[in-house]
XYZ file of C-alpha atoms in Angstrom:
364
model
C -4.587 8.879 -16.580
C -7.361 11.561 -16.480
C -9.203 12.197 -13.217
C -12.178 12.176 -15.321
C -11.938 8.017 -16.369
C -13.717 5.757 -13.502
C -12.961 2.245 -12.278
C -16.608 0.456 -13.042
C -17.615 -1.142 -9.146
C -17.951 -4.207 -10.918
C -14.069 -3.944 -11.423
C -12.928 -4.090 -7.701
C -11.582 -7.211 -6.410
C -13.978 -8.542 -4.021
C -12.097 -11.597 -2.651
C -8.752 -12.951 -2.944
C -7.833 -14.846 -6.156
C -7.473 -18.250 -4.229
C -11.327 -17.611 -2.648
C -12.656 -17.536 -6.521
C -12.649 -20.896 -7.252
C -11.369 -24.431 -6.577
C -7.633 -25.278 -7.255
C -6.489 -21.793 -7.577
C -3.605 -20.248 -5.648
C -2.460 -16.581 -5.131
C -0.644 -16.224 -8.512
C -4.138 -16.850 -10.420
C -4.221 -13.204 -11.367
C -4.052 -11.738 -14.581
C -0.509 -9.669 -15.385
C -0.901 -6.626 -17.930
C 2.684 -5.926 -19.279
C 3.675 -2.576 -20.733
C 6.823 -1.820 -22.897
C 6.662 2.269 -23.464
C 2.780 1.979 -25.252
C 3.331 -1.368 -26.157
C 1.050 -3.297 -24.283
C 0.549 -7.456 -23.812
C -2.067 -9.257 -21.874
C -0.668 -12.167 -19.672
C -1.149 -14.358 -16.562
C 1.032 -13.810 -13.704
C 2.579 -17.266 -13.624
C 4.117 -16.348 -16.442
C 6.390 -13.933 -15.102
C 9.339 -16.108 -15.296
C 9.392 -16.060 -18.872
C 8.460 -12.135 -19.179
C 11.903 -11.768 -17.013
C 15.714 -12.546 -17.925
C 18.635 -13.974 -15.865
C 20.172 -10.845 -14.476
C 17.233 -9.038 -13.608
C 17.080 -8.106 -10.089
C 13.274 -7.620 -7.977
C 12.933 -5.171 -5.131
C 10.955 -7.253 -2.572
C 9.628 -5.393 0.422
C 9.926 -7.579 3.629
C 7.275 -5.641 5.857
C 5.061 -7.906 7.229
C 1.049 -6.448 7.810
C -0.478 -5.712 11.352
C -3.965 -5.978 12.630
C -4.171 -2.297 12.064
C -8.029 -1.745 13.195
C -9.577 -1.886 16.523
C -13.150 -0.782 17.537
C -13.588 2.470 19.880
C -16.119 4.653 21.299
C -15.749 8.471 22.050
C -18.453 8.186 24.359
C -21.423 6.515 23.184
C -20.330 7.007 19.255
C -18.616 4.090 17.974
C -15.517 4.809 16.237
C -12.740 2.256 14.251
C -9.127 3.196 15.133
C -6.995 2.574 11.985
C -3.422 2.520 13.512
C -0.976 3.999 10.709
C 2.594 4.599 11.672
C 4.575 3.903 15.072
C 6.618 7.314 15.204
C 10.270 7.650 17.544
C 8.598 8.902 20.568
C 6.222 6.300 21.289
C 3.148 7.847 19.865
C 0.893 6.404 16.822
C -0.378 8.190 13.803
C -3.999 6.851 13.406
C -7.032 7.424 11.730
C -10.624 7.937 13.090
C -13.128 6.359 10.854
C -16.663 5.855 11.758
C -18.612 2.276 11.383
C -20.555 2.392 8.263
C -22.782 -0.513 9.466
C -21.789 -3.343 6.593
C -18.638 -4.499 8.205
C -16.166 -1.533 6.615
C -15.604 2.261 7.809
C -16.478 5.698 6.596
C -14.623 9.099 6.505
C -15.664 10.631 9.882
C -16.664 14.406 9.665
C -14.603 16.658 12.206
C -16.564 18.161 15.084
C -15.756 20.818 16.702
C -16.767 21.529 21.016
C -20.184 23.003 20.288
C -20.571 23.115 16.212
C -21.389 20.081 14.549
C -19.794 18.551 11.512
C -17.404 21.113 10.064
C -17.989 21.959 6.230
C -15.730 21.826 3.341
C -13.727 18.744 4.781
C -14.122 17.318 1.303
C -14.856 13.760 2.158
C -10.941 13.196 3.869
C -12.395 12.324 7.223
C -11.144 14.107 10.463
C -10.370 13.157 13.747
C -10.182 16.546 16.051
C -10.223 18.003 17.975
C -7.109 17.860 20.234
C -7.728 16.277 23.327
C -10.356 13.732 22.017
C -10.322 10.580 23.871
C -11.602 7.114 22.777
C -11.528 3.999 25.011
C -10.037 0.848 23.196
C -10.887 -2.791 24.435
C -8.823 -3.892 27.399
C -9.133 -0.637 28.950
C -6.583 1.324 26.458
C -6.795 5.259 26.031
C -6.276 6.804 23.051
C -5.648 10.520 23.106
C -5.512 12.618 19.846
C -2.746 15.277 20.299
C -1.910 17.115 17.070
C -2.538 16.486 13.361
C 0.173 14.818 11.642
C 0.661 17.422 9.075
C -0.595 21.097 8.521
C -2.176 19.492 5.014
C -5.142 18.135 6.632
C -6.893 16.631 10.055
C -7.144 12.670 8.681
C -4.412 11.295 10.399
C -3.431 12.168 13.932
C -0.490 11.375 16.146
C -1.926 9.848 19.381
C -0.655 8.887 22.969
C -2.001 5.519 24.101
C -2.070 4.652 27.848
C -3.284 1.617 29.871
C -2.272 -0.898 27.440
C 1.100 -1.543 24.778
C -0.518 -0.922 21.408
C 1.050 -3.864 19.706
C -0.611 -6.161 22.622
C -3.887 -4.535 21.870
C -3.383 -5.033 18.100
C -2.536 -8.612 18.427
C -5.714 -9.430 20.703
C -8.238 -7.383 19.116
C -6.998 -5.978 16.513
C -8.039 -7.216 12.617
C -7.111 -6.234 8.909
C -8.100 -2.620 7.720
C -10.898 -3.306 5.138
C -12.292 -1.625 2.590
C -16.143 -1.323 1.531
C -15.360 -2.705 -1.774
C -14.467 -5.977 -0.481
C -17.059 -8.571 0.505
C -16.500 -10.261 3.398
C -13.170 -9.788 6.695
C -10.914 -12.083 6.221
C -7.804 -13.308 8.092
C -4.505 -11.582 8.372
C -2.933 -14.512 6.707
C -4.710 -13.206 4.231
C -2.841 -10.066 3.733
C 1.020 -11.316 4.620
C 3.137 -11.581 1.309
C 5.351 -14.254 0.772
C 8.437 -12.265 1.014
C 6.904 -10.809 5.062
C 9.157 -11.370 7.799
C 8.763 -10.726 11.451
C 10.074 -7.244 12.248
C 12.908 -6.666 15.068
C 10.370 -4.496 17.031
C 7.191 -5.470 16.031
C 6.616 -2.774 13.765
C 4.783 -3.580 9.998
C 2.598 -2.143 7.620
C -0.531 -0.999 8.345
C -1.829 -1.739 4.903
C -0.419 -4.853 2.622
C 2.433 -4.066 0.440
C -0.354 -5.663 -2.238
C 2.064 -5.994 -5.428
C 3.784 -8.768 -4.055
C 0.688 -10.394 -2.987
C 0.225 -12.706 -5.860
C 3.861 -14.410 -5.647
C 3.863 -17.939 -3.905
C 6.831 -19.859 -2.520
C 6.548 -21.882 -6.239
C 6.831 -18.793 -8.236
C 10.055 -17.479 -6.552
C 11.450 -21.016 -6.454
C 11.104 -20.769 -10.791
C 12.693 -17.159 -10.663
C 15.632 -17.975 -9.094
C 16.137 -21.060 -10.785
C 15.864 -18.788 -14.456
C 18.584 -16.196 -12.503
C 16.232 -13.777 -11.567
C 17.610 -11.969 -8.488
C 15.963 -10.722 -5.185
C 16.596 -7.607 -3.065
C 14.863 -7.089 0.021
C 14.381 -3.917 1.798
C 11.406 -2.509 4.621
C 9.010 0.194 4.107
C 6.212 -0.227 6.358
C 3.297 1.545 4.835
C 0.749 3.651 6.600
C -2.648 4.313 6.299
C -4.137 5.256 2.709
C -6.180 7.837 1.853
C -9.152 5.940 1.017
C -11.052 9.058 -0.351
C -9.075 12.284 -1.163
C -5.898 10.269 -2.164
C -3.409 11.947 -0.424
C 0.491 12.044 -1.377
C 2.237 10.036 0.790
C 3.221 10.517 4.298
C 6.562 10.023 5.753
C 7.110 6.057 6.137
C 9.854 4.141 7.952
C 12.256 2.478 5.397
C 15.750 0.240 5.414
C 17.445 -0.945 2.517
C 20.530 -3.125 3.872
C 24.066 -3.077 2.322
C 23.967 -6.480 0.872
C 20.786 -5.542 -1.396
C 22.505 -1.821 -1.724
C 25.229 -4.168 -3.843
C 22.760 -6.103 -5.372
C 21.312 -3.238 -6.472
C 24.304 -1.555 -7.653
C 25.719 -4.634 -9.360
C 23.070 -5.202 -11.342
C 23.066 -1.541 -12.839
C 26.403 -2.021 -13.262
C 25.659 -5.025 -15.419
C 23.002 -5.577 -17.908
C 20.655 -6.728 -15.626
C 17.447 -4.677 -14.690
C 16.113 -3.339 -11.325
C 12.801 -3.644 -10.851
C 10.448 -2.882 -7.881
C 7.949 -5.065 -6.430
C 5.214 -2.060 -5.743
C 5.944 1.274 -5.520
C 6.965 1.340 -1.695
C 9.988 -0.694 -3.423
C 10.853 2.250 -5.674
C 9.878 5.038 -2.547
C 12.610 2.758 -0.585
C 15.362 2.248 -3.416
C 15.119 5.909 -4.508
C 15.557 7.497 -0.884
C 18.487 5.518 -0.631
C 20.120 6.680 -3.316
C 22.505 9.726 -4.277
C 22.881 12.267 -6.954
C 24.802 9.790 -8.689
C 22.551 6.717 -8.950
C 24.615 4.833 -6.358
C 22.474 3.205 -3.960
C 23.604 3.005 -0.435
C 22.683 1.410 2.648
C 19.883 3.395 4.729
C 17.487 3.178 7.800
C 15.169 5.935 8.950
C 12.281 7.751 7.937
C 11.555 9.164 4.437
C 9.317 11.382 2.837
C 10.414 11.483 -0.469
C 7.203 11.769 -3.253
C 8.241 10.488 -6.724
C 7.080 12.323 -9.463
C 7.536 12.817 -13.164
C 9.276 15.921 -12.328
C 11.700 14.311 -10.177
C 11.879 10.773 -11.936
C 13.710 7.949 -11.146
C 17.400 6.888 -10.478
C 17.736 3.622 -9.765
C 14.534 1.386 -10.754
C 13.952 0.324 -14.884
C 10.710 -1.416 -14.463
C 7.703 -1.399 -11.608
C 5.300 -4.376 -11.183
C 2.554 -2.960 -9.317
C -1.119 -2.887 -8.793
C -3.830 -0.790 -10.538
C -4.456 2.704 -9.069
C -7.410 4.536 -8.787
C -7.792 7.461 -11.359
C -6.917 10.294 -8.793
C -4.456 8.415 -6.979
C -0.962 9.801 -5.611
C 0.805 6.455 -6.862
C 0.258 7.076 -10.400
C 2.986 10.117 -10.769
C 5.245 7.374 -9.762
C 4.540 5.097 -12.522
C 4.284 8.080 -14.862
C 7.909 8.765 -13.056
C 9.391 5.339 -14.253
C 6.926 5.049 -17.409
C 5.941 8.250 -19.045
C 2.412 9.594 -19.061
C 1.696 7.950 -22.548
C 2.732 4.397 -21.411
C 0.502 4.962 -18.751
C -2.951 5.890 -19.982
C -1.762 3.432 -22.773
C -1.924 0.613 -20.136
C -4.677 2.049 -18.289
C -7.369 1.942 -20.869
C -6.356 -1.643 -22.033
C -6.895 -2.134 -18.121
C -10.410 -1.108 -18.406
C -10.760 -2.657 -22.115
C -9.966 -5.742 -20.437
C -11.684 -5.485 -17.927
C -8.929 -6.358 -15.130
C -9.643 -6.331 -11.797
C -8.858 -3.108 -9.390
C -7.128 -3.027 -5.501
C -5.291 -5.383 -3.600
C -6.782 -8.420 -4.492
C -6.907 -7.076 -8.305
C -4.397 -7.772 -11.250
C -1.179 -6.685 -11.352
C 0.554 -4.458 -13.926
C 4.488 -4.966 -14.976
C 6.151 -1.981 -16.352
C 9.170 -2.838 -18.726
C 11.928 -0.911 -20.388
């Protein structure tokens, strides 16, 4: 899609589908299907029918954290947005500064003496080393190196005085964005598929293409033979303005969906992600060959057109912003074509953008 095409305002989802009007649940979004250029207009509860018995959906399990917590660097008032838990104990995390209607703006690096530094582009910057910002309950957060040589957004951090997880869980609430209209409760953002992780770990931001399934839905996909296969990627903070690739992201894929996986490739059934951390998961775990094996650990693997796809056919997924990272992948499993196809019937149609938004099914 051309960087040059933008999403109308009026197209953002401003509150989930179940807050738009009486009697509606989750699944009460509209479901644009693509077959190469081919495209169809549809309702998500429909998605039984759109699939066959034999067909096999990459569910991802992560469930979503209270991810940001208010913070002063002295007098200034900052908003922590806790990204990634790394080995050693320390937190990636984003400094983002209050913009004073409830949601957060990039903050501008400053250095001892200077000021705001130029040419940051918008990313936001949370320098320098050393900074320290007092959380509620008497936490410290210390910024100790950026958490790649790419840019200053995201920062790993040391946090004393408190367990970050305790201070997530008692003050902690949903990252927001400033196209939505109002905070709402972390139920809000939990899939249907989340489940409590061993240590406490999640996803910073929702795994949103699952978001519109309900405990009905999958009941009717099983009961037409449509598969599941869970695996874990807990996401990490978004680039909210310079749309970053991805950082690295913890993943697992257990051996029974490994053979899920593999037996349905083997068959005529097709594999198809729920959201593109599915296909980041599925295609770090697999070889060479196409054979998907059981993993756990980090990965950093970007998905592009240049390095396609191995395992996944299809991708149901939400809509991306113009510039965004996530839309080599679906040129990866789609084509470029397919793509701004699907894309400009999205805007014809006048679907509705983000993770409260439509959802878009990509087919063989």
């Amino acid at each position: 899609m051309t960087t040059s095409v933008r999403v109308p305002e009026e197209l953002s989802a401003r509150v989930p589908a179940e807050q738009r009007g009486p009697g509606l649940d989750r699944d009460a979004v509209r479901l644009l299907v693509s077959r190469g250029t081919e495209v169809s207009h549809h309702v998500f509860a429909e998605l039984p029918r759109l699939l066959r018995a034999g067909d096999l959906l990459v569910v991802n399990t992560s469930p979503t954290f209270a991810a940001a917590v208010d913070g002063r660097i002295g007098h200034a008032r900052v908003v922590v947005h806790f990204s990634t838990r790394g080995d050693d104990g320390r937190w990636a995390v984003e400094l983002r500064e209050p913009d004073g209607r409830g949601t957060t703006r990039a903050r501008r690096a400053y250095g001892a003496r200077r000021g705001p530094r130029k040419g940051d582009g918008g990313r936001g910057a949370g320098g320098p080393a050393g900074t320290e910002v007092s959380l509620p309950g008497g936490a410290r957060l210390v910024l100790e190196e950026p958490l790649s040589g790419g840019g200053e957004r995201l920062w790993w951090a040391r946090v004393s005085g408190a367990e970050v997880l305790s201070v997530l869980r008692e003050h902690g609430r949903p990252i927001r964005y400033s196209y939505t209209q109002r905070d709402q409760p972390l139920s809000v953002y939990q899939t249907v598929f989340a489940l409590p992780s061993p240590d406490g770990a999640g996803s910073a931001e929702m795994p949103s293409a699952a978001r519109p399934f309900t405990a009905r839905l999958v009941a009717e996909l099983v009961s037409r033979g449509v598969q599941f296969a869970p695996i874990t990627l807990h996401t990490g903070v978004a680039s909210a303005e310079a749309h970053e690739p991805p950082y690295p992201e913890r993943f697992a894929v257990p051996a029974a969906s490994a053979r899920l996986i593999n037996a349905a490739r083997a068959g005529d059934g097709r594999v198809i992600a729920v959201g593109t951390t599915g296909v980041r998961a599925v295609e770090s775990a697999s070889g060479p060959d196409g054979v998907v094996r059981a993993a756990d650990g980090w990965t950093d693997l970007v998905v592009t057109p240049e390095r396609g796809v191995r395992v996944v056919d299809g991708l149901l997924t939400g809509l991306h912003e113009p510039e965004a990272s996530h839309l080599l992948m679906l040129e990866a499993v789609a084509g470029r074509a397919a793509v701004d196809r699907a894309y400009e019937e999205a805007l014809r149609g006048l679907y509705l953008w983000h993770e409260f938004g439509d959802v878009h099914l990509i087919l063989p």
